[in-house]
PDB file of C-alpha atoms in Angstrom:
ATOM      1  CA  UNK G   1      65.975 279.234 -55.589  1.00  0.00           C
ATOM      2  CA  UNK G   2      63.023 277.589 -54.025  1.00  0.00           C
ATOM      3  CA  UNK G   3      61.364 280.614 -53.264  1.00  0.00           C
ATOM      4  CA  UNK G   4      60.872 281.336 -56.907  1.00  0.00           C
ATOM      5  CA  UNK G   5      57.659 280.141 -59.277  1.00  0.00           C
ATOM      6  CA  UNK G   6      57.366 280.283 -62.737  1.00  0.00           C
ATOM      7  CA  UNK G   7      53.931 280.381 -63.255  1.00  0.00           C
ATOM      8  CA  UNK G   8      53.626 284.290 -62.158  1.00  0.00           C
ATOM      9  CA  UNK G   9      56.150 284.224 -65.780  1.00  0.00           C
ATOM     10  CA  UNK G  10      54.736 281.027 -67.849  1.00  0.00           C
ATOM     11  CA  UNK G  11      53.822 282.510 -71.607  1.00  0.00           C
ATOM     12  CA  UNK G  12      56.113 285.784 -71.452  1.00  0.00           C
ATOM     13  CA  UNK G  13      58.506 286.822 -74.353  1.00  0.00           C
ATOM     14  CA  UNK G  14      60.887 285.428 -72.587  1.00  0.00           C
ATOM     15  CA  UNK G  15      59.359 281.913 -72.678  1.00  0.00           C
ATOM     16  CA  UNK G  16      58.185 282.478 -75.947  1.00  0.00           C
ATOM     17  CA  UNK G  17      61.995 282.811 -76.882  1.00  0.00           C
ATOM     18  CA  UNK G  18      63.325 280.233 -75.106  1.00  0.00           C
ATOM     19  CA  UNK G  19      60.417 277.239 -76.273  1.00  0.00           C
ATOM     20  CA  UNK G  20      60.936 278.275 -79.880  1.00  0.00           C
ATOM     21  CA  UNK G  21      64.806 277.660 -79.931  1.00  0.00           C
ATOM     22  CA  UNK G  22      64.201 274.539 -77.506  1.00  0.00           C
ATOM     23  CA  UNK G  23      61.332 273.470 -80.507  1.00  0.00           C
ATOM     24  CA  UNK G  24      63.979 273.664 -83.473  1.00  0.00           C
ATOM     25  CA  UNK G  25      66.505 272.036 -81.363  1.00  0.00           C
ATOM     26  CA  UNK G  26      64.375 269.249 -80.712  1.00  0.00           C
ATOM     27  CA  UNK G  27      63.181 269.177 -84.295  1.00  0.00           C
ATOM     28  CA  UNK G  28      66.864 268.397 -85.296  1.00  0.00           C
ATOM     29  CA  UNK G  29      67.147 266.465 -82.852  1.00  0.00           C
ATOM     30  CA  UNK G  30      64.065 263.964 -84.489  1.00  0.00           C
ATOM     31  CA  UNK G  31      65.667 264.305 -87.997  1.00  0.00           C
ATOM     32  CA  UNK G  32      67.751 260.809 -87.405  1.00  0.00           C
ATOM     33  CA  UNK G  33      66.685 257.750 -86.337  1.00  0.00           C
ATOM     34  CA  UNK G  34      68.698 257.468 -83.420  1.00  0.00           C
ATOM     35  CA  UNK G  35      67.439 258.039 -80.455  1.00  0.00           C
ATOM     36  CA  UNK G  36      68.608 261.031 -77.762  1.00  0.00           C
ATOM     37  CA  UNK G  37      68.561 261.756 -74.379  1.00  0.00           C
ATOM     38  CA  UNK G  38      67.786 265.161 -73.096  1.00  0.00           C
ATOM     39  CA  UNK G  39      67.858 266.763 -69.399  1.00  0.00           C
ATOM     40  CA  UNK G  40      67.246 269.648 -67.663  1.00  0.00           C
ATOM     41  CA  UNK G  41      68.455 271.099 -64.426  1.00  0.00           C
ATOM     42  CA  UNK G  42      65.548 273.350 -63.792  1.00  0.00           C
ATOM     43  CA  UNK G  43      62.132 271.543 -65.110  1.00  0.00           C
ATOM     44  CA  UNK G  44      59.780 273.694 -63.124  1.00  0.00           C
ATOM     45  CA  UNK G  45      56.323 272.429 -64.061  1.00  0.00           C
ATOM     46  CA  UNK G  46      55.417 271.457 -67.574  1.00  0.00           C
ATOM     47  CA  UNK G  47      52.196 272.840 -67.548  1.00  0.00           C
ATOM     48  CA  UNK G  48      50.759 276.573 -66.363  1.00  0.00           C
ATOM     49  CA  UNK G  49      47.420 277.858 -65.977  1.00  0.00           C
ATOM     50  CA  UNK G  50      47.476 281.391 -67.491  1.00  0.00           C
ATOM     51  CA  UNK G  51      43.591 281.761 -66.159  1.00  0.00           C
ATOM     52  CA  UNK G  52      45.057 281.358 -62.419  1.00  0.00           C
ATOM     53  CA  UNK G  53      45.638 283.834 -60.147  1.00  0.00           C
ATOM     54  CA  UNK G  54      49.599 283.736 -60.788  1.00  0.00           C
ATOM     55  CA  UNK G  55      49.930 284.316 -64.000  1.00  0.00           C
ATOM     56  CA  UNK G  56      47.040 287.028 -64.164  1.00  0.00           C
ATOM     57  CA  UNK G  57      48.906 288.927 -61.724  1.00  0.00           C
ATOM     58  CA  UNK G  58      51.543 289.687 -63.449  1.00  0.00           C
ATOM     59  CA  UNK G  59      49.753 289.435 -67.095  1.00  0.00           C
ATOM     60  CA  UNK G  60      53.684 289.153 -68.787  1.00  0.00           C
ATOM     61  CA  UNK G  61      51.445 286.423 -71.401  1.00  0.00           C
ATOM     62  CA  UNK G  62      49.929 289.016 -72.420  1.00  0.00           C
ATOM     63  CA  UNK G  63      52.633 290.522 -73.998  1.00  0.00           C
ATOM     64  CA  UNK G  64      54.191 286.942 -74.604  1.00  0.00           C
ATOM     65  CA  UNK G  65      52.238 284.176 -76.316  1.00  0.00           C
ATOM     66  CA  UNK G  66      48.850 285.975 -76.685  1.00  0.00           C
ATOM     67  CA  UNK G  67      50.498 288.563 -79.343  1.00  0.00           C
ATOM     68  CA  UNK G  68      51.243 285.587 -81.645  1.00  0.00           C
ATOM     69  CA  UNK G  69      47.548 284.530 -81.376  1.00  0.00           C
ATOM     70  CA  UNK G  70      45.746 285.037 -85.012  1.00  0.00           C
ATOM     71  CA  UNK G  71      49.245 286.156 -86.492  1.00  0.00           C
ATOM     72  CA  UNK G  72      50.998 284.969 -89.889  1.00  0.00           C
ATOM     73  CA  UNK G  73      54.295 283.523 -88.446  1.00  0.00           C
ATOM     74  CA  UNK G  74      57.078 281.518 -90.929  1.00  0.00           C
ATOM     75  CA  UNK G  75      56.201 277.777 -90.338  1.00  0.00           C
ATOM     76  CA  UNK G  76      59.757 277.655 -87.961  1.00  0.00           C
ATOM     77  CA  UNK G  77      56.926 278.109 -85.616  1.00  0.00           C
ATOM     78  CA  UNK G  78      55.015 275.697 -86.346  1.00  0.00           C
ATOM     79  CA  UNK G  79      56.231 273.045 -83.821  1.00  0.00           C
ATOM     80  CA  UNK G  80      55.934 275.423 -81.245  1.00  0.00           C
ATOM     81  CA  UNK G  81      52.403 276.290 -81.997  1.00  0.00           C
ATOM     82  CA  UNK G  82      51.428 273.080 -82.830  1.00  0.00           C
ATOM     83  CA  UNK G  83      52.288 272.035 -79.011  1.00  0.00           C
ATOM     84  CA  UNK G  84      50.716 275.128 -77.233  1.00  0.00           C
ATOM     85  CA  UNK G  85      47.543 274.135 -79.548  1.00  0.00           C
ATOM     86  CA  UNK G  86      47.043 271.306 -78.426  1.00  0.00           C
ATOM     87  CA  UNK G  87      46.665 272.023 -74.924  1.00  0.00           C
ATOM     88  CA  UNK G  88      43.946 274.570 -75.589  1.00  0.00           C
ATOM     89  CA  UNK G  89      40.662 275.201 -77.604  1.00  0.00           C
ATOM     90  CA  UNK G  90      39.693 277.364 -80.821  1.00  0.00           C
ATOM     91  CA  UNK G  91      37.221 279.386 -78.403  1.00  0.00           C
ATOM     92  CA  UNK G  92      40.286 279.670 -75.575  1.00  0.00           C
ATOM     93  CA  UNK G  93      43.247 279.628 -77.718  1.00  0.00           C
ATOM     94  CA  UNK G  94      45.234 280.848 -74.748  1.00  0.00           C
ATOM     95  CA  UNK G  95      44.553 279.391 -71.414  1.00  0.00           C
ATOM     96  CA  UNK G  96      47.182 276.671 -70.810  1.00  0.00           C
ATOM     97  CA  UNK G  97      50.791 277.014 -71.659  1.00  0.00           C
ATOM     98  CA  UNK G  98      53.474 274.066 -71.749  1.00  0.00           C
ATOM     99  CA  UNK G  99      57.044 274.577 -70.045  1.00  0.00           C
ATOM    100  CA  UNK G 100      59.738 273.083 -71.951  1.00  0.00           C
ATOM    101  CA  UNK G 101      59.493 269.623 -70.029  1.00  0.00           C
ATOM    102  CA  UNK G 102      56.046 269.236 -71.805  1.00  0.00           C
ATOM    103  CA  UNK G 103      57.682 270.009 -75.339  1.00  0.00           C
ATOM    104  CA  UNK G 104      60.369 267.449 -74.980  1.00  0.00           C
ATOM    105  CA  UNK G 105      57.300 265.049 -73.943  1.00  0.00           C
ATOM    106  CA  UNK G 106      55.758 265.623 -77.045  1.00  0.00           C
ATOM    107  CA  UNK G 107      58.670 265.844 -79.111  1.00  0.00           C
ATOM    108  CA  UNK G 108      59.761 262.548 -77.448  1.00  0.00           C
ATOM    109  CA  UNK G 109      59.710 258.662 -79.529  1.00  0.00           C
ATOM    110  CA  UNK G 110      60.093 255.460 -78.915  1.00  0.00           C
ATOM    111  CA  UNK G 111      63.945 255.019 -77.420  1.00  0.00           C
ATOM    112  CA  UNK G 112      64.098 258.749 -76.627  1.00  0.00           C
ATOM    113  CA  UNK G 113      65.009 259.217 -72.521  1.00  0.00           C
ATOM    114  CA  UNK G 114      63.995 262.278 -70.844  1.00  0.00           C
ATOM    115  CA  UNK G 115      66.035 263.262 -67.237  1.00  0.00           C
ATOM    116  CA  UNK G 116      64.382 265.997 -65.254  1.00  0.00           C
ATOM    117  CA  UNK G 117      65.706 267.878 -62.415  1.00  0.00           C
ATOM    118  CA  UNK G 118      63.657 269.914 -59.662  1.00  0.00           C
ATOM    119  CA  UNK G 119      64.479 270.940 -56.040  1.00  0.00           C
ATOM    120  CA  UNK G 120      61.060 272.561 -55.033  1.00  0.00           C
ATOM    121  CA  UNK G 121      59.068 270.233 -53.358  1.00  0.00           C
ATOM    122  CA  UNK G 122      55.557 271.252 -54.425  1.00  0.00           C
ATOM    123  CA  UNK G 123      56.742 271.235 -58.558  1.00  0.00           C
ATOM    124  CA  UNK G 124      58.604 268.642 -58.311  1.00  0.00           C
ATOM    125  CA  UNK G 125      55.250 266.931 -56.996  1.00  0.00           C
ATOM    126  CA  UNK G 126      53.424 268.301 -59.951  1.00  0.00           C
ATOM    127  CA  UNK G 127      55.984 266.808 -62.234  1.00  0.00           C
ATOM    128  CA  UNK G 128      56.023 263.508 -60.928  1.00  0.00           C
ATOM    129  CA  UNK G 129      52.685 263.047 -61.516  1.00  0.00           C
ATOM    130  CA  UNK G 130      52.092 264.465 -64.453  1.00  0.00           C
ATOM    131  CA  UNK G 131      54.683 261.823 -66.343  1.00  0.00           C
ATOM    132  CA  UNK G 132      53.944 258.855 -63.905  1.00  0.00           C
ATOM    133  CA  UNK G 133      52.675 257.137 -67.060  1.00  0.00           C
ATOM    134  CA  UNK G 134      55.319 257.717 -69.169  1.00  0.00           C
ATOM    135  CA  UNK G 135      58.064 255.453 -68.744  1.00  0.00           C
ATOM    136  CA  UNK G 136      60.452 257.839 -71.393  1.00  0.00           C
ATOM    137  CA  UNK G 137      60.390 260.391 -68.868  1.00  0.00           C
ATOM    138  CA  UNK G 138      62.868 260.187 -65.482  1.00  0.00           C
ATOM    139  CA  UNK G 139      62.006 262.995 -63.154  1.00  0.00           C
ATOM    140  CA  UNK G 140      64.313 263.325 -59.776  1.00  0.00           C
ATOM    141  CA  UNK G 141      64.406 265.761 -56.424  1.00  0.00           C
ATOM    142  CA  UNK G 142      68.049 266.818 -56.950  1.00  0.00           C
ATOM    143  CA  UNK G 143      69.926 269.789 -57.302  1.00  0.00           C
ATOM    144  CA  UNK G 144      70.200 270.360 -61.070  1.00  0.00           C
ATOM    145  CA  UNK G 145      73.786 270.857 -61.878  1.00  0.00           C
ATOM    146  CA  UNK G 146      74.625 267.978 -59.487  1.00  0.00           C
ATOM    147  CA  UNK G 147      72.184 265.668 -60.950  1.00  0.00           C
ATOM    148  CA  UNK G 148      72.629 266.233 -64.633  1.00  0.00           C
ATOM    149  CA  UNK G 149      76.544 265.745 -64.267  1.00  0.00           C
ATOM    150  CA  UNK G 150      75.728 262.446 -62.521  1.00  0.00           C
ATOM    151  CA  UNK G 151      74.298 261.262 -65.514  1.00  0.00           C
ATOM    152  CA  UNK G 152      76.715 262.267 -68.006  1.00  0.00           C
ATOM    153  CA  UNK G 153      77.823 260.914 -70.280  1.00  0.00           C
ATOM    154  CA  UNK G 154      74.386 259.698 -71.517  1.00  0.00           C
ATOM    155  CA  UNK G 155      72.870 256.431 -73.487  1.00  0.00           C
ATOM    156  CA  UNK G 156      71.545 257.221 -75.944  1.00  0.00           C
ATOM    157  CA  UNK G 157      74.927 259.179 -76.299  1.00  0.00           C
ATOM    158  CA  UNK G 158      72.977 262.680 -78.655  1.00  0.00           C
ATOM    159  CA  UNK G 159      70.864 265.144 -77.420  1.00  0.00           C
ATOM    160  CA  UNK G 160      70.579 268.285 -75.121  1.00  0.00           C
ATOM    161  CA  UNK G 161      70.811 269.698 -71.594  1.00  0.00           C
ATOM    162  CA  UNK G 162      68.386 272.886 -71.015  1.00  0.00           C
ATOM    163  CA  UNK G 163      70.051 275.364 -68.259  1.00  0.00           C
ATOM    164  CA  UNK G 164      67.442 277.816 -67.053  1.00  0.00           C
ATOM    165  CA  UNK G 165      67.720 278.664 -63.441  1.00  0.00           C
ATOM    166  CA  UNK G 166      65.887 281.571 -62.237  1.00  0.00           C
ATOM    167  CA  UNK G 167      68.931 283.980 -61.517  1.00  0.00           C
ATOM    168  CA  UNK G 168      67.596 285.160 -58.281  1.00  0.00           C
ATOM    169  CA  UNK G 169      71.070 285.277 -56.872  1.00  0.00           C
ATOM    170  CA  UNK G 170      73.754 286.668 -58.488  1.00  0.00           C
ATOM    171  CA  UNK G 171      75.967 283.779 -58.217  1.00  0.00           C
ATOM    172  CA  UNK G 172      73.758 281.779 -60.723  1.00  0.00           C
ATOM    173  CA  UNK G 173      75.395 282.553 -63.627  1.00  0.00           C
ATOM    174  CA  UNK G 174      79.021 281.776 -62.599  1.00  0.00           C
ATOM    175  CA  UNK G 175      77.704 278.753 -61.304  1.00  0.00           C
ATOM    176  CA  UNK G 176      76.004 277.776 -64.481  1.00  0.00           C
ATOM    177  CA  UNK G 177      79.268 278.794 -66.504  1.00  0.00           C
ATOM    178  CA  UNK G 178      81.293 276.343 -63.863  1.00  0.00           C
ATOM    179  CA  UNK G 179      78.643 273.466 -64.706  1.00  0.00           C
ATOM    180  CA  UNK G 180      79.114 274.139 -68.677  1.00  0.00           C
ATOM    181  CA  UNK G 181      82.688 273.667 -67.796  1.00  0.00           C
ATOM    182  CA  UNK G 182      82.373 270.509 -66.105  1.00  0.00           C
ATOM    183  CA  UNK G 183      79.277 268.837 -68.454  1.00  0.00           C
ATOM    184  CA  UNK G 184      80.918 269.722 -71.158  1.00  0.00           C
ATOM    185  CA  UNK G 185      84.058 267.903 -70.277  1.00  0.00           C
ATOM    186  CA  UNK G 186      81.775 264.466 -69.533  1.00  0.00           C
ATOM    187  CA  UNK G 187      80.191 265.057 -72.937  1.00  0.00           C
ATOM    188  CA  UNK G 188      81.696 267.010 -75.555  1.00  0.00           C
ATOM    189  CA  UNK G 189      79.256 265.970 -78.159  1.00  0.00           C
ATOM    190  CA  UNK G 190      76.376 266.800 -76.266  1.00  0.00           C
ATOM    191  CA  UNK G 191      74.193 270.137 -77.037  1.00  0.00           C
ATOM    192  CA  UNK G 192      73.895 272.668 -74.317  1.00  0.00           C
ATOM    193  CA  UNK G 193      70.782 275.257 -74.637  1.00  0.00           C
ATOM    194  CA  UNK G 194      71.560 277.911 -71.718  1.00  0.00           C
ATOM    195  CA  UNK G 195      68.438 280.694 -71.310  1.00  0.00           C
ATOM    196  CA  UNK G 196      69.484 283.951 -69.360  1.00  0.00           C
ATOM    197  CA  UNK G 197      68.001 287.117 -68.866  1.00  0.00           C
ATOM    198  CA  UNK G 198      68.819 290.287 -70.197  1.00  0.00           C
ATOM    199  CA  UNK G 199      68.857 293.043 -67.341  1.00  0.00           C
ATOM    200  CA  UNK G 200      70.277 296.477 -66.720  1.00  0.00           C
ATOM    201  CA  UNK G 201      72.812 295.268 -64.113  1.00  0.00           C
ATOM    202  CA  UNK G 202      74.562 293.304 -67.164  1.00  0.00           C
ATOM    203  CA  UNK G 203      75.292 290.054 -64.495  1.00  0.00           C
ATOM    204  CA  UNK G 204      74.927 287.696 -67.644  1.00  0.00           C
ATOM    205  CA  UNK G 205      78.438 289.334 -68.811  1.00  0.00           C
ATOM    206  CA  UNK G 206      80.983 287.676 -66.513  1.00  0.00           C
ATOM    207  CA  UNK G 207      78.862 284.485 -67.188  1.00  0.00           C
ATOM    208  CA  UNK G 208      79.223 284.852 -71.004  1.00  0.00           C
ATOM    209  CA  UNK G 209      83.528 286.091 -70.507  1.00  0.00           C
ATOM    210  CA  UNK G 210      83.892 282.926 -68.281  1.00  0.00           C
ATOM    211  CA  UNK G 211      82.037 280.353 -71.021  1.00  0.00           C
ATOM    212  CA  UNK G 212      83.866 282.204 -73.719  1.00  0.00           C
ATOM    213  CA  UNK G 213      87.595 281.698 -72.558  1.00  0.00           C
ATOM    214  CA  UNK G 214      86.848 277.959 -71.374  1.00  0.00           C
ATOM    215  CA  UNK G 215      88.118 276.841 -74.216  1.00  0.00           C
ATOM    216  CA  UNK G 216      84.839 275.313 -75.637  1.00  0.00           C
ATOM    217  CA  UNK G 217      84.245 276.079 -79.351  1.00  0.00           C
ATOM    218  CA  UNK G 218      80.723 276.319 -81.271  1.00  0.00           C
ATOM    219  CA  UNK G 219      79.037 278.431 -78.982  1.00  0.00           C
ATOM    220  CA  UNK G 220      76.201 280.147 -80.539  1.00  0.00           C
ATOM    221  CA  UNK G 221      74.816 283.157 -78.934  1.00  0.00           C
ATOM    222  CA  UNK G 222      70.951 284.926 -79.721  1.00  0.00           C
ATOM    223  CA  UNK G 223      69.581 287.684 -77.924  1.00  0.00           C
ATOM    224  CA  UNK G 224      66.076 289.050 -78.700  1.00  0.00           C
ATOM    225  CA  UNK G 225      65.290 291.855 -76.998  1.00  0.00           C
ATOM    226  CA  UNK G 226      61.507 293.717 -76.558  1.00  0.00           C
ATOM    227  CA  UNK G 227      62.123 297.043 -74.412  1.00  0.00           C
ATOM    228  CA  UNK G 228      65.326 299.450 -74.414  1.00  0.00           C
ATOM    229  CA  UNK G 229      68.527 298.443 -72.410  1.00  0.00           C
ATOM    230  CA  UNK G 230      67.795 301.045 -69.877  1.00  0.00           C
ATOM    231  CA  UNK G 231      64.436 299.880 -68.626  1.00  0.00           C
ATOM    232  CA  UNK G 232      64.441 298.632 -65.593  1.00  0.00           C
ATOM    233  CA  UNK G 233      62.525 295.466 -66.367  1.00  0.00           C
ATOM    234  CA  UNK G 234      64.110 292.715 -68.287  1.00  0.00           C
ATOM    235  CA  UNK G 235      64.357 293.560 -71.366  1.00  0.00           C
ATOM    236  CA  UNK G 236      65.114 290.584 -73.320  1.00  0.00           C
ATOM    237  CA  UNK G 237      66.517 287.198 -73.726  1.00  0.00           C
ATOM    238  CA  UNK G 238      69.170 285.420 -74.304  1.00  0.00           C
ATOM    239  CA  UNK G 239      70.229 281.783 -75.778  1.00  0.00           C
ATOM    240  CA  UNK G 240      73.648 280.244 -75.527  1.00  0.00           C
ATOM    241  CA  UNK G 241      74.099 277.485 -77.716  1.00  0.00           C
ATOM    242  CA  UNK G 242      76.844 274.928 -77.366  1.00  0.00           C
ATOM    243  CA  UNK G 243      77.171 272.648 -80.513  1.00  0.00           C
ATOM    244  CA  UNK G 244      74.097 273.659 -81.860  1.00  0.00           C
ATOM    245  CA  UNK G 245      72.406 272.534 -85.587  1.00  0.00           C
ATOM    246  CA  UNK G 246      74.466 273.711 -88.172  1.00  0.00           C
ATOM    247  CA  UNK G 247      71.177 275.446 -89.719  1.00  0.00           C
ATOM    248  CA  UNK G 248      70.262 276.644 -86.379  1.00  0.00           C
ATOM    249  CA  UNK G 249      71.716 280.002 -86.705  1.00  0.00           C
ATOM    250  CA  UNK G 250      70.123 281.327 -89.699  1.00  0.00           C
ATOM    251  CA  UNK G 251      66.487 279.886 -87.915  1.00  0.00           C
ATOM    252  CA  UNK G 252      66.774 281.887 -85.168  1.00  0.00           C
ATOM    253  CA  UNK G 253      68.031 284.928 -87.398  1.00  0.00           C
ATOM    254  CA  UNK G 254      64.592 284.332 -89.146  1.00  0.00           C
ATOM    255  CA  UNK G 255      62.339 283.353 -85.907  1.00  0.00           C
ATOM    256  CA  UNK G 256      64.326 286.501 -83.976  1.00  0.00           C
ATOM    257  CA  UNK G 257      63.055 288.736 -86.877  1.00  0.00           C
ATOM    258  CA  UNK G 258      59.506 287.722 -86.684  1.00  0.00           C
ATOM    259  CA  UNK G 259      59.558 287.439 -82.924  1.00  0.00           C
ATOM    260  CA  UNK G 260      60.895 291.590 -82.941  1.00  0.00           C
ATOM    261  CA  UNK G 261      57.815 292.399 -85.063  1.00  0.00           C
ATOM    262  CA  UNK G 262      55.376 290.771 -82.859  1.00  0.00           C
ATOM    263  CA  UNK G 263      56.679 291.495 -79.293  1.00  0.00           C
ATOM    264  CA  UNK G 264      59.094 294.193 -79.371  1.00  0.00           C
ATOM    265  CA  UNK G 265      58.818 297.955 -78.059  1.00  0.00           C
ATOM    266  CA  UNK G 266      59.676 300.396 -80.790  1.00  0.00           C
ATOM    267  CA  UNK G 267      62.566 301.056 -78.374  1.00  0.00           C
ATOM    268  CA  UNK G 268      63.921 297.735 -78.213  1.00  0.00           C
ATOM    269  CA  UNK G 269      67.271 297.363 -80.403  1.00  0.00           C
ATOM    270  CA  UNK G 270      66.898 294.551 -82.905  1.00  0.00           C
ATOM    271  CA  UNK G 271      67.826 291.340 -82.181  1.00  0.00           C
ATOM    272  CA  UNK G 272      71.290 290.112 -82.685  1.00  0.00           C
ATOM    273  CA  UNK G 273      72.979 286.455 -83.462  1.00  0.00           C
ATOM    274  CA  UNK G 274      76.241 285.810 -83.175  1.00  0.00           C
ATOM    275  CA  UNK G 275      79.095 283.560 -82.379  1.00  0.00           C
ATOM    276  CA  UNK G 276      80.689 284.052 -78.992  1.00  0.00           C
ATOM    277  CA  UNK G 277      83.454 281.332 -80.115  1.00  0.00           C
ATOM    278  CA  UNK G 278      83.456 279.645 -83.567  1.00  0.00           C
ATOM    279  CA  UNK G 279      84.241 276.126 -84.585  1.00  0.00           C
TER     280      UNK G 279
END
């Protein structure tokens, strides 16, 4: 939708979730030599200003990124921290916070291609000039699905697509189950990272039933969750994971764990990985 911003959200739990996975994915990712292509059909901006007037409206860093400030994590998080560092200082640890384009930037070598999708004009704009120097990274004013399907199957032929849309409209997730459908077909071997959130209307179901009986195997499922099912906020998040690492699962058991301890409500259940199809 391109009524919808980001940067009232940038640094929540949910983010927090989301960057960590997409940080170990592209970690295994940079364990070969070879080089990978990665898109995504919702880029938003890849960097947010949590001292602007959007972000401390809502204040959702607060209980996102700013609880992990100071705090002994398991060095799974170091890549992410290491990124969100680097954008900030020792006196404001916590001021500017990367969206994922920016961690594929800076997970991003030589030979490495970057594809990035955005409909709304003004962040699309901000994009575009933030990477006009950087020849790895391809950013286009396209719909998402439409423009990550043209592209498939990639060269280099490993690597990712990121699926985040906003959900405004309840159609989004059948939509993004029909594009699994569809990219997956193009490029089997590819890895799919799908965020959604986790809300008391349950909409993500029918979008998880649809994926599951597709006939598409290896699909990896992690949902963290910080408050209890019944609040009327979300509540948690969710990764789908389509082909993921083969140690990725027991990472995000660990990360999860740590993440629960730091962010969650005492209401919240624990988190839970699974697989929604096996191999």
């Amino acid at each position: 939708m391109l009524s919808y911003q980001h940067s009232y959200h940038a640094g929540n739990f949910a983010d927090v979730h989301k960057h960590l996975t997409l940080s170990l994915l592209l970690e295994s990712l940079n364990k070969k030599p070879k080089p990978w292509s990665y898109f995504e059909t919702h880029a938003g901006t890849a960097l947010y200003d949590l001292s602007a007037e959007n972000a401390t409206k809502t204040g959702e860093f607060k209980q996102g990124v700013s609880l992990l400030q100071g705090k002994k994590l398991p060095s799974l998080f170091d890549s992410y921290l290491q990124v969100v560092k680097q954008l900030n200082t020792a006196i404001d640890p916590c001021v500017k916070y990367p969206g994922s384009p920016w961690f594929a930037s800076q997970a991003a070598r030589d030979g490495d291609k970057i594809s990035l999708m955005e409909l709304h004009p003004g962040e699309h704009q901000q994009l575009k000039a933030l990477f006009r120097r950087n020849s790895a990274v391809a950013v286009h004013h396209r719909d998402g699905y439409e423009g990550v399907l043209s592209l498939l199957p990639p060269k280099p032929n490993r690597g990712l697509v990121l699926i985040d849309p906003s959900y405004e409209v309840k159609s989004e997730y059948l939509q993004v189950a029909k594009f699994i459908e569809k990219a997956y077909q193009r490029w089997s071997n590819g890895c799919f990272a799908i965020w959604y959130p986790l809300l008391k209307a349950g909409n993500h179901h029918e979008m998880l039933r649809k994926i599951k009986h597709s006939g598409i195997r290896k699909v990896l499922q992690a949902e963290f969750f910080v408050k209890s099912a019944t609040d009327e906020r979300m509540y948690g998040s969710g990764m789908l994971l389509i082909n993921p690492p083969w140690h990725l699962e027991q990472q995000l058991q660990q990360l999860s764990e740590s993440l629960y301890q730091h962010l969650a409500e005492t209401s919240a259940a624990p988190p839970q990985i699974q697989w929604l199809v096996a191999e």
